[in-house]
Amino acid sequence: MSSKLAKEDNRKTEKRQKGKAQPALCRLAALTLAAALSAGLMAGCSGSRSASGDGAKDASGQQSGDAGKDEKVTIEYWQYQYPVKVDLINSLIKEFEKTHPNITVKQTNFPYDQYNEKVATLIPAGKGPDVINLYYGWLPKYTASGYLQPLPKESFPDSKIKEEFFPFVEAAQIGGSYYAIPTAVRTLGLYYNKDLFAKAGLDPAKPPATWEELVDYSKKLTEKDAKGEFVVEGMAWQPNSQLHHWYRDALVYQASGKDISEDRKRVLWNETPAGLEAFKYLLDFATVHKVGTKDFYNDDITAFKGGHAAMNIDGSFQLGGLKKDAPNLNFAVAPLPAYKGKATQASFWANGITKNAKGKKLEAATEFLKFLTSKEVQEQWVEKVGELPASKAVALQDKYSKDEKIGPFIRQLGDANAHFFVDEKLERDYFVQAADSVVLNKVPAEKAFEELVAKTQKLYDDYWAKQAKK
């Protein structure tokens, strides 16, 4: 056979083979496609996610129950710059993310005096935090401004909050809904320097227990130089720190008075002689007894840490800072000295969910909030920050209630009151202005007190008038 004929024969053979192979390939492709479609349908039935990352939808077009289970989400947490708390939250976030691998939590902090400004600017613009740490006294303003959404009742039912947390946490309930919940709470106590007690001939094991004893001890502990300038304050005196809280929620009640009415609309300080008596008692430390002065060593806690203030009314939250900043300070804590009755102030920084958290972010924010209120986190908080557990079962454990420094705070929780602020900043400012007018401008205490009550009452009247229009 010639080469030409051979080549032609080969071409005919190849053509016949290709013709036979094509149907086979088509059949194979069809079978492969069918298998792929079947696998896809089976995957859809099992709730797997598509390659694009979207959750599979059921016949009704709705997201299937497990569709977003593996979807990653990032939420933002805000709190102000308080070093011990910032460090602890960073540690807690790592712990949370280990058990919630699909949730990333980003912490952002601002200086205290910039905090509310940032909230007011960013949240209305749909930016900022999903979970926010805020002082309970800001809640009326935050809710009125629409910054927060009520806590999801399925995760935080009212009955459970009332059963598990101390009663004053109800200050976070506005209009029938809880808008925030605390990890920890605070009370006020009497911090005192045991070395300075011994130096003044006072028994460190017997701190003052009454109003009268507090004045007497303050005088004995005060040291001044030849020019009459303070060397040691017998009693630190800083109205813009904790003294305004001491007045409203402790001194007024101890003098048999009340703070505000049950409906939260009327200031009751001047309804009985108790309000003025308590006001004068507080001011007398600076004006009559002269055992303390404003801004000594910058502020009360700085003076106390440095051994320049023998006693200070302060919150349990200072325990963590004292441990870190003044580890060698020989101090103790006692319940607030009493008068006609016992009382202390209670306050708390709470965590709420902002209006911007929706869908998966709301679910993640809720999970993070549940974690922050867990027993384990509350215990870390008291041990590393010094604030008290917010839930009764955690706080009343022997290891806390019998602790030398934490115990005095814990034991006062049953006598604690939490003032309902309509504007925490202005209410504090009004009190400081009243105190300054007496101490610096020699205004009679009675006149300053009357003006304080009138200005504070107007705040409440204005607040409730605005609420009535909504």
CSV table of C-alpha atoms in Angstrom, one decimal:
chain,number,residue,atom,x,y,z
A,1,MET,CA,0.0,0.0,0.0
A,2,SER,CA,1.3,3.4,-1.0
A,3,SER,CA,2.1,5.9,1.8
A,4,LYS,CA,-0.6,8.2,0.4
A,5,LEU,CA,-3.2,5.5,0.7
A,6,ALA,CA,-2.0,4.6,4.2
A,7,LYS,CA,-2.4,8.1,5.4
A,8,GLU,CA,-5.9,8.4,4.0
A,9,ASP,CA,-6.9,5.1,5.7
A,10,ASN,CA,-5.5,6.3,9.0
A,11,ARG,CA,-7.6,9.5,8.7
A,12,LYS,CA,-10.8,7.5,8.1
A,13,THR,CA,-10.0,5.3,11.1
A,14,GLU,CA,-9.4,8.3,13.5
A,15,LYS,CA,-12.7,9.8,12.3
A,16,ARG,CA,-14.6,6.6,13.0
A,17,GLN,CA,-13.0,6.4,16.5
A,18,LYS,CA,-13.8,10.0,17.3
A,19,GLY,CA,-17.4,9.5,16.2
A,20,LYS,CA,-17.7,6.6,18.6
A,21,ALA,CA,-16.0,8.5,21.5
A,22,GLN,CA,-18.2,11.6,21.4
A,23,PRO,CA,-21.4,9.9,22.6
A,24,ALA,CA,-19.5,8.3,25.4
A,25,LEU,CA,-18.0,11.6,26.5
A,26,CYS,CA,-21.4,13.2,26.4
A,27,ARG,CA,-22.9,10.4,28.5
A,28,LEU,CA,-20.0,10.8,31.0
A,29,ALA,CA,-20.5,14.6,31.2
A,30,ALA,CA,-24.2,14.1,31.7
A,31,LEU,CA,-23.6,11.7,34.5
A,32,THR,CA,-21.1,14.0,36.1
A,33,LEU,CA,-23.5,17.0,35.9
A,34,ALA,CA,-26.3,14.9,37.4
A,35,ALA,CA,-24.1,13.9,40.3
A,36,ALA,CA,-23.0,17.5,40.9
A,37,LEU,CA,-26.6,18.7,40.9
A,38,SER,CA,-27.6,15.9,43.2
A,39,ALA,CA,-24.8,16.8,45.6
A,40,GLY,CA,-25.8,20.4,45.4
A,41,LEU,CA,-29.4,19.6,46.3
A,42,MET,CA,-28.3,17.4,49.1
A,43,ALA,CA,-26.0,20.1,50.4
A,44,GLY,CA,-28.9,22.6,50.2
A,45,CYS,CA,-31.0,20.3,52.3
A,46,SER,CA,-28.3,19.9,54.9
A,47,GLY,CA,-28.1,23.7,55.4
A,48,SER,CA,-24.5,24.1,54.0
A,49,ARG,CA,-23.4,27.5,52.8
A,50,SER,CA,-22.7,28.2,49.1
A,51,ALA,CA,-19.3,29.1,47.8
A,52,SER,CA,-20.2,32.8,47.9
A,53,GLY,CA,-20.6,32.6,51.7
A,54,ASP,CA,-24.3,33.3,51.7
A,55,GLY,CA,-26.5,31.0,53.8
A,56,ALA,CA,-28.6,28.5,51.8
A,57,LYS,CA,-32.3,29.4,51.6
A,58,ASP,CA,-35.2,27.1,52.0
A,59,ALA,CA,-38.2,26.7,49.7
A,60,SER,CA,-39.8,29.9,51.1
A,61,GLY,CA,-36.6,31.9,50.3
A,62,GLN,CA,-35.8,32.4,54.0
A,63,GLN,CA,-32.4,31.7,55.5
A,64,SER,CA,-32.3,28.2,56.9
A,65,GLY,CA,-31.9,27.7,60.6
A,66,ASP,CA,-28.2,26.8,60.6
A,67,ALA,CA,-27.3,28.8,57.5
A,68,GLY,CA,-25.2,31.5,59.2
A,69,LYS,CA,-23.8,29.3,61.9
A,70,ASP,CA,-20.2,29.6,60.5
A,71,GLU,CA,-20.5,33.2,59.4
A,72,LYS,CA,-17.9,35.4,60.9
A,73,VAL,CA,-18.9,38.7,62.5
A,74,THR,CA,-17.0,41.6,64.1
A,75,ILE,CA,-18.5,43.7,66.9
A,76,GLU,CA,-17.1,46.8,68.6
A,77,TYR,CA,-17.0,47.3,72.4
A,78,TRP,CA,-16.5,50.8,73.9
A,79,GLN,CA,-15.4,51.8,77.4
A,80,TYR,CA,-13.5,54.8,78.7
A,81,GLN,CA,-9.8,54.7,79.4
A,82,TYR,CA,-9.5,53.2,82.9
A,83,PRO,CA,-6.2,51.1,82.6
A,84,VAL,CA,-7.2,48.2,84.9
A,85,LYS,CA,-10.5,47.7,83.1
A,86,VAL,CA,-9.0,48.1,79.7
A,87,ASP,CA,-6.4,45.4,80.4
A,88,LEU,CA,-9.0,43.0,81.8
A,89,ILE,CA,-11.4,43.5,78.9
A,90,ASN,CA,-8.6,42.7,76.5
A,91,SER,CA,-7.9,39.5,78.4
A,92,LEU,CA,-11.7,38.6,78.5
A,93,ILE,CA,-12.1,39.2,74.8
A,94,LYS,CA,-9.4,36.6,74.1
A,95,GLU,CA,-11.2,34.2,76.4
A,96,PHE,CA,-14.5,34.9,74.7
A,97,GLU,CA,-13.2,34.5,71.2
A,98,LYS,CA,-11.8,31.0,72.0
A,99,THR,CA,-15.3,29.7,72.7
A,100,HIS,CA,-16.9,31.9,70.0
A,101,PRO,CA,-14.4,31.5,67.1
A,102,ASN,CA,-16.7,33.2,64.6
A,103,ILE,CA,-17.0,36.4,66.7
A,104,THR,CA,-14.3,39.0,66.8
A,105,VAL,CA,-14.6,41.7,69.4
A,106,LYS,CA,-12.7,45.0,68.9
A,107,GLN,CA,-12.2,47.2,72.0
A,108,THR,CA,-12.0,51.0,71.6
A,109,ASN,CA,-11.3,53.5,74.4
A,110,PHE,CA,-11.6,57.2,74.9
A,111,PRO,CA,-10.7,59.6,77.7
A,112,TYR,CA,-13.5,60.0,80.2
A,113,ASP,CA,-14.2,63.6,79.3
A,114,GLN,CA,-14.5,62.8,75.6
A,115,TYR,CA,-16.6,59.7,75.9
A,116,ASN,CA,-20.1,61.1,75.8
A,117,GLU,CA,-19.2,63.4,72.9
A,118,LYS,CA,-18.0,60.5,70.8
A,119,VAL,CA,-21.2,58.6,71.6
A,120,ALA,CA,-23.4,61.5,70.6
A,121,THR,CA,-21.5,62.0,67.4
A,122,LEU,CA,-21.0,58.5,66.1
A,123,ILE,CA,-24.0,56.4,67.2
A,124,PRO,CA,-26.6,58.6,65.5
A,125,ALA,CA,-24.5,58.3,62.3
A,126,GLY,CA,-24.8,54.5,62.4
A,127,LYS,CA,-21.2,54.1,63.5
A,128,GLY,CA,-19.4,53.4,66.8
A,129,PRO,CA,-20.0,50.5,69.2
A,130,ASP,CA,-22.3,47.6,69.2
A,131,VAL,CA,-21.8,47.0,72.9
A,132,ILE,CA,-21.1,50.0,75.1
A,133,ASN,CA,-20.0,50.4,78.7
A,134,LEU,CA,-21.8,53.4,80.3
A,135,TYR,CA,-22.4,54.9,83.7
A,136,TYR,CA,-25.9,54.0,84.9
A,137,GLY,CA,-26.5,57.7,85.6
A,138,TRP,CA,-26.3,58.3,81.8
A,139,LEU,CA,-29.1,55.9,80.9
A,140,PRO,CA,-32.0,58.4,80.9
A,141,LYS,CA,-30.1,60.6,78.5
A,142,TYR,CA,-28.9,57.7,76.4
A,143,THR,CA,-32.4,56.2,76.0
A,144,ALA,CA,-34.1,59.6,75.4
A,145,SER,CA,-31.5,60.2,72.6
A,146,GLY,CA,-32.2,56.8,71.1
A,147,TYR,CA,-28.6,55.5,71.5
A,148,LEU,CA,-29.6,52.1,73.0
A,149,GLN,CA,-32.1,49.3,72.3
A,150,PRO,CA,-33.7,47.3,75.1
A,151,LEU,CA,-31.9,44.2,76.1
A,152,PRO,CA,-33.3,41.1,74.3
A,153,LYS,CA,-35.8,39.7,76.8
A,154,GLU,CA,-35.3,36.1,75.7
A,155,SER,CA,-31.7,36.4,76.9
A,156,PHE,CA,-32.3,38.8,79.8
A,157,PRO,CA,-35.8,38.4,81.1
A,158,ASP,CA,-36.9,40.9,83.6
A,159,SER,CA,-37.8,38.2,86.2
A,160,LYS,CA,-34.3,36.8,86.0
A,161,ILE,CA,-32.6,40.2,86.5
A,162,LYS,CA,-34.8,41.0,89.5
A,163,GLU,CA,-34.1,37.6,91.0
A,164,GLU,CA,-30.4,37.4,90.5
A,165,PHE,CA,-29.2,41.0,90.8
A,166,PHE,CA,-29.2,43.5,93.7
A,167,PRO,CA,-32.4,45.6,93.7
A,168,PHE,CA,-30.7,48.9,92.9
A,169,VAL,CA,-29.9,47.5,89.4
A,170,GLU,CA,-33.5,48.4,88.7
A,171,ALA,CA,-32.2,51.9,88.0
A,172,ALA,CA,-31.3,50.5,84.6
A,173,GLN,CA,-35.0,49.9,83.9
A,174,ILE,CA,-36.6,52.7,82.0
A,175,GLY,CA,-40.1,52.7,80.6
A,176,GLY,CA,-40.6,49.0,81.6
A,177,SER,CA,-37.5,47.8,79.8
A,178,TYR,CA,-33.9,47.1,80.9
A,179,TYR,CA,-31.4,48.9,78.7
A,180,ALA,CA,-28.2,47.8,80.3
A,181,ILE,CA,-26.9,45.3,82.8
A,182,PRO,CA,-23.8,45.5,85.0
A,183,THR,CA,-20.9,43.1,85.5
A,184,ALA,CA,-20.0,44.7,88.7
A,185,VAL,CA,-21.4,47.3,91.2
A,186,ARG,CA,-19.9,49.8,93.6
A,187,THR,CA,-20.6,51.0,97.1
A,188,LEU,CA,-18.9,53.7,99.1
A,189,GLY,CA,-16.8,52.9,102.1
A,190,LEU,CA,-14.3,54.7,104.5
A,191,TYR,CA,-10.7,54.1,103.4
A,192,TYR,CA,-8.2,54.9,106.2
A,193,ASN,CA,-4.4,54.8,106.6
A,194,LYS,CA,-3.5,52.4,109.5
A,195,ASP,CA,-0.1,53.9,110.0
A,196,LEU,CA,-1.4,57.4,110.3
A,197,PHE,CA,-4.0,56.1,112.8
A,198,ALA,CA,-1.3,54.6,114.9
A,199,LYS,CA,0.8,57.8,114.7
A,200,ALA,CA,-2.2,59.8,116.0
A,201,GLY,CA,-2.8,57.4,118.9
A,202,LEU,CA,-5.9,55.9,117.3
A,203,ASP,CA,-6.6,52.1,117.2
A,204,PRO,CA,-6.4,51.0,113.6
A,205,ALA,CA,-8.7,48.1,114.5
A,206,LYS,CA,-11.4,50.6,115.6
A,207,PRO,CA,-12.3,53.0,112.7
A,208,PRO,CA,-15.0,55.6,113.3
A,209,ALA,CA,-18.5,54.2,113.2
A,210,THR,CA,-20.7,57.3,113.7
A,211,TRP,CA,-20.9,60.8,112.3
A,212,GLU,CA,-19.6,62.2,115.5
A,213,GLU,CA,-16.6,59.9,115.6
A,214,LEU,CA,-15.7,60.7,112.0
A,215,VAL,CA,-15.4,64.3,112.9
A,216,ASP,CA,-13.4,63.6,116.0
A,217,TYR,CA,-11.0,61.2,114.2
A,218,SER,CA,-10.6,63.7,111.4
A,219,LYS,CA,-9.4,66.4,113.8
A,220,LYS,CA,-6.9,64.1,115.5
A,221,LEU,CA,-5.5,62.9,112.2
A,222,THR,CA,-5.0,66.4,110.6
A,223,GLU,CA,-1.5,67.7,110.4
A,224,LYS,CA,-0.5,71.3,109.4
A,225,ASP,CA,2.8,73.1,109.1
A,226,ALA,CA,3.9,76.3,110.8
A,227,LYS,CA,2.0,78.3,108.2
A,228,GLY,CA,-1.2,76.4,108.7
A,229,GLU,CA,-0.9,74.6,105.4
A,230,PHE,CA,-2.0,70.9,105.3
A,231,VAL,CA,0.6,68.3,105.6
A,232,VAL,CA,-2.0,65.5,106.1
A,233,GLU,CA,-5.7,65.9,105.6
A,234,GLY,CA,-7.6,64.2,108.4
A,235,MET,CA,-10.4,63.7,105.9
A,236,ALA,CA,-10.0,64.1,102.2
A,237,TRP,CA,-12.5,66.6,100.8
A,238,GLN,CA,-13.2,66.4,97.1
A,239,PRO,CA,-16.9,67.3,96.2
A,240,ASN,CA,-16.5,66.5,92.5
A,241,SER,CA,-15.3,63.0,93.3
A,242,GLN,CA,-17.5,60.8,95.6
A,243,LEU,CA,-18.8,63.3,98.1
A,244,HIS,CA,-21.8,64.3,96.0
A,245,HIS,CA,-22.8,60.6,95.9
A,246,TRP,CA,-22.1,60.3,99.7
A,247,TYR,CA,-24.6,63.2,100.2
A,248,ARG,CA,-27.5,61.9,98.1
A,249,ASP,CA,-27.5,58.2,98.7
A,250,ALA,CA,-26.0,58.0,102.2
A,251,LEU,CA,-26.0,61.1,104.4
A,252,VAL,CA,-29.6,62.1,103.5
A,253,TYR,CA,-30.9,58.6,104.3
A,254,GLN,CA,-28.7,58.4,107.4
A,255,ALA,CA,-30.4,61.6,108.7
A,256,SER,CA,-33.8,59.9,108.1
A,257,GLY,CA,-34.5,61.7,104.8
A,258,LYS,CA,-35.1,60.5,101.2
A,259,ASP,CA,-33.5,61.4,97.9
A,260,ILE,CA,-36.3,61.4,95.3
A,261,SER,CA,-39.9,60.3,95.1
A,262,GLU,CA,-41.0,56.8,94.0
A,263,ASP,CA,-42.0,58.1,90.6
A,264,ARG,CA,-38.6,59.7,90.2
A,265,LYS,CA,-40.1,63.1,89.5
A,266,ARG,CA,-39.5,65.1,92.8
A,267,VAL,CA,-36.3,65.9,94.7
A,268,LEU,CA,-37.1,65.3,98.4
A,269,TRP,CA,-34.0,66.8,100.1
A,270,ASN,CA,-35.9,69.7,101.5
A,271,GLU,CA,-39.1,67.8,102.4
A,272,THR,CA,-37.6,67.2,105.9
A,273,PRO,CA,-34.8,68.8,107.9
A,274,ALA,CA,-32.6,65.8,106.9
A,275,GLY,CA,-31.4,67.3,103.6
A,276,LEU,CA,-30.0,70.5,105.0
A,277,GLU,CA,-28.6,68.7,108.0
A,278,ALA,CA,-26.7,66.3,105.8
A,279,PHE,CA,-25.5,69.2,103.5
A,280,LYS,CA,-24.1,71.1,106.4
A,281,TYR,CA,-22.4,68.1,107.9
A,282,LEU,CA,-20.5,67.4,104.7
A,283,LEU,CA,-19.5,71.1,104.2
A,284,ASP,CA,-18.4,71.5,107.8
A,285,PHE,CA,-15.3,69.2,107.2
A,286,ALA,CA,-13.9,72.1,105.1
A,287,THR,CA,-15.5,75.2,106.6
A,288,VAL,CA,-15.8,74.5,110.4
A,289,HIS,CA,-13.5,71.6,111.3
A,290,LYS,CA,-11.0,72.5,108.6
A,291,VAL,CA,-9.7,69.0,108.3
A,292,GLY,CA,-9.6,68.8,104.5
A,293,THR,CA,-9.5,71.0,101.4
A,294,LYS,CA,-10.4,70.7,97.7
A,295,ASP,CA,-7.8,69.6,95.2
A,296,PHE,CA,-5.1,68.8,97.8
A,297,TYR,CA,-2.4,66.9,96.0
A,298,ASN,CA,-4.6,67.3,92.9
A,299,ASP,CA,-7.4,65.1,94.2
A,300,ASP,CA,-8.5,62.9,97.1
A,301,ILE,CA,-7.3,59.6,95.8
A,302,THR,CA,-3.9,60.9,94.9
A,303,ALA,CA,-3.5,62.4,98.4
A,304,PHE,CA,-4.6,59.1,100.0
A,305,LYS,CA,-2.3,57.0,97.9
A,306,GLY,CA,0.7,59.2,98.9
A,307,GLY,CA,-0.1,59.2,102.6
A,308,HIS,CA,-1.3,62.8,102.6
A,309,ALA,CA,-4.9,62.0,103.5
A,310,ALA,CA,-5.6,59.8,106.5
A,311,MET,CA,-9.2,59.0,105.6
A,312,ASN,CA,-11.2,59.2,102.4
A,313,ILE,CA,-14.8,58.4,101.4
A,314,ASP,CA,-14.4,56.4,98.1
A,315,GLY,CA,-15.7,53.6,96.1
A,316,SER,CA,-14.8,49.9,96.0
A,317,PHE,CA,-13.5,50.4,92.5
A,318,GLN,CA,-10.4,52.0,93.9
A,319,LEU,CA,-9.1,48.7,95.4
A,320,GLY,CA,-7.6,47.6,92.1
A,321,GLY,CA,-5.8,50.9,91.5
A,322,LEU,CA,-4.5,51.0,95.1
A,323,LYS,CA,-3.1,47.5,94.7
A,324,LYS,CA,-1.3,48.5,91.5
A,325,ASP,CA,-0.3,52.1,92.3
A,326,ALA,CA,0.4,51.9,96.1
A,327,PRO,CA,1.2,48.3,96.9
A,328,ASN,CA,2.9,49.3,100.1
A,329,LEU,CA,0.2,51.5,101.5
A,330,ASN,CA,-1.0,50.1,104.9
A,331,PHE,CA,-4.7,50.8,104.7
A,332,ALA,CA,-8.0,49.3,105.6
A,333,VAL,CA,-11.7,49.8,104.7
A,334,ALA,CA,-14.7,50.3,107.0
A,335,PRO,CA,-18.4,50.7,106.4
A,336,LEU,CA,-19.6,54.3,106.1
A,337,PRO,CA,-20.1,55.9,109.6
A,338,ALA,CA,-23.8,55.9,110.5
A,339,TYR,CA,-26.1,58.4,112.2
A,340,LYS,CA,-29.8,57.8,112.8
A,341,GLY,CA,-29.6,54.9,110.4
A,342,LYS,CA,-27.2,53.1,108.0
A,343,ALA,CA,-26.9,53.8,104.3
A,344,THR,CA,-24.4,53.8,101.5
A,345,GLN,CA,-24.4,54.8,97.9
A,346,ALA,CA,-24.5,52.2,95.1
A,347,SER,CA,-23.6,52.8,91.5
A,348,PHE,CA,-22.5,50.8,88.5
A,349,TRP,CA,-21.1,50.9,85.0
A,350,ALA,CA,-23.3,48.8,82.9
A,351,ASN,CA,-23.1,47.3,79.4
A,352,GLY,CA,-25.8,48.0,76.8
A,353,ILE,CA,-26.4,47.2,73.2
A,354,THR,CA,-26.6,50.2,70.8
A,355,LYS,CA,-29.4,50.7,68.3
A,356,ASN,CA,-26.9,50.0,65.5
A,357,ALA,CA,-26.5,46.3,66.4
A,358,LYS,CA,-28.8,44.3,64.1
A,359,GLY,CA,-29.0,40.8,62.7
A,360,LYS,CA,-25.8,38.8,63.2
A,361,LYS,CA,-24.2,41.7,65.1
A,362,LEU,CA,-27.1,41.8,67.5
A,363,GLU,CA,-26.8,38.0,68.1
A,364,ALA,CA,-23.0,38.4,68.7
A,365,ALA,CA,-23.5,41.4,71.0
A,366,THR,CA,-26.0,39.5,73.0
A,367,GLU,CA,-23.6,36.5,73.4
A,368,PHE,CA,-20.8,38.9,74.5
A,369,LEU,CA,-23.1,40.6,77.0
A,370,LYS,CA,-24.1,37.2,78.4
A,371,PHE,CA,-20.4,36.4,78.8
A,372,LEU,CA,-19.7,39.7,80.6
A,373,THR,CA,-22.4,38.9,83.2
A,374,SER,CA,-21.3,35.3,83.8
A,375,LYS,CA,-20.2,34.2,87.2
A,376,GLU,CA,-16.6,33.6,86.0
A,377,VAL,CA,-16.3,37.1,84.6
A,378,GLN,CA,-17.8,38.7,87.7
A,379,GLU,CA,-15.2,36.9,89.8
A,380,GLN,CA,-12.4,38.1,87.7
A,381,TRP,CA,-13.7,41.6,87.9
A,382,VAL,CA,-13.8,41.7,91.6
A,383,GLU,CA,-10.3,40.2,91.9
A,384,LYS,CA,-8.6,42.4,89.3
A,385,VAL,CA,-10.6,45.6,89.4
A,386,GLY,CA,-12.0,45.7,92.9
A,387,GLU,CA,-15.6,46.3,91.9
A,388,LEU,CA,-18.2,44.1,93.5
A,389,PRO,CA,-20.1,41.3,91.7
A,390,ALA,CA,-23.4,42.5,90.4
A,391,SER,CA,-25.3,39.3,91.2
A,392,LYS,CA,-26.2,38.4,94.7
A,393,ALA,CA,-25.1,34.7,94.5
A,394,VAL,CA,-21.6,35.7,93.4
A,395,ALA,CA,-21.2,38.7,95.8
A,396,LEU,CA,-22.3,36.9,98.9
A,397,GLN,CA,-19.8,34.1,98.7
A,398,ASP,CA,-17.7,33.8,101.9
A,399,LYS,CA,-14.5,34.5,100.0
A,400,TYR,CA,-15.8,38.0,99.3
A,401,SER,CA,-18.1,38.8,102.2
A,402,LYS,CA,-15.4,37.9,104.7
A,403,ASP,CA,-12.5,39.5,102.8
A,404,GLU,CA,-10.7,42.2,104.9
A,405,LYS,CA,-11.0,44.9,102.2
A,406,ILE,CA,-13.9,43.8,100.0
A,407,GLY,CA,-16.1,42.5,102.8
A,408,PRO,CA,-17.0,46.0,104.3
A,409,PHE,CA,-18.4,47.0,100.9
A,410,ILE,CA,-20.3,43.7,100.4
A,411,ARG,CA,-21.9,43.9,103.8
A,412,GLN,CA,-23.3,47.3,103.0
A,413,LEU,CA,-25.1,46.3,99.8
A,414,GLY,CA,-28.4,45.7,101.6
A,415,ASP,CA,-28.4,49.3,102.7
A,416,ALA,CA,-27.3,50.8,99.4
A,417,ASN,CA,-29.2,53.4,97.4
A,418,ALA,CA,-28.8,54.3,93.7
A,419,HIS,CA,-29.8,57.8,92.8
A,420,PHE,CA,-31.8,58.2,89.5
A,421,PHE,CA,-29.9,60.7,87.4
A,422,VAL,CA,-31.7,62.6,84.6
A,423,ASP,CA,-28.4,64.4,83.8
A,424,GLU,CA,-25.5,63.0,85.8
A,425,LYS,CA,-23.0,65.7,84.7
A,426,LEU,CA,-25.2,68.7,85.5
A,427,GLU,CA,-26.4,67.2,88.8
A,428,ARG,CA,-22.8,66.7,89.9
A,429,ASP,CA,-21.9,70.2,88.6
A,430,TYR,CA,-24.8,71.8,90.6
A,431,PHE,CA,-23.6,70.1,93.8
A,432,VAL,CA,-20.0,71.2,93.3
A,433,GLN,CA,-21.1,74.8,92.6
A,434,ALA,CA,-23.2,74.8,95.8
A,435,ALA,CA,-20.3,73.5,97.8
A,436,ASP,CA,-17.9,76.1,96.2
A,437,SER,CA,-20.3,78.9,96.9
A,438,VAL,CA,-20.2,78.1,100.6
A,439,VAL,CA,-16.5,77.4,101.0
A,440,LEU,CA,-15.1,79.9,98.6
A,441,ASN,CA,-17.7,82.7,98.5
A,442,LYS,CA,-19.0,82.4,102.1
A,443,VAL,CA,-22.6,82.0,100.9
A,444,PRO,CA,-24.8,80.8,103.8
A,445,ALA,CA,-25.3,77.0,103.6
A,446,GLU,CA,-29.1,77.5,103.8
A,447,LYS,CA,-29.1,79.7,100.7
A,448,ALA,CA,-26.8,77.4,98.7
A,449,PHE,CA,-28.9,74.4,99.7
A,450,GLU,CA,-32.1,76.1,98.5
A,451,GLU,CA,-30.6,77.0,95.2
A,452,LEU,CA,-29.2,73.5,94.8
A,453,VAL,CA,-32.6,71.9,95.3
A,454,ALA,CA,-34.3,74.4,92.9
A,455,LYS,CA,-31.8,73.9,90.1
A,456,THR,CA,-31.9,70.1,90.5
A,457,GLN,CA,-35.7,70.0,90.5
A,458,LYS,CA,-35.8,72.0,87.3
A,459,LEU,CA,-33.7,69.4,85.6
A,460,TYR,CA,-36.2,66.8,86.6
A,461,ASP,CA,-39.2,68.9,85.5
A,462,ASP,CA,-37.6,69.6,82.1
A,463,TYR,CA,-36.7,65.9,81.6
A,464,TRP,CA,-40.2,64.6,82.4
A,465,ALA,CA,-41.8,67.3,80.3
A,466,LYS,CA,-39.9,66.2,77.3
A,467,GLN,CA,-40.8,62.5,78.0
A,468,ALA,CA,-44.5,63.4,78.2
A,469,LYS,CA,-44.3,64.9,74.6
A,470,LYS,CA,-42.9,61.7,73.1
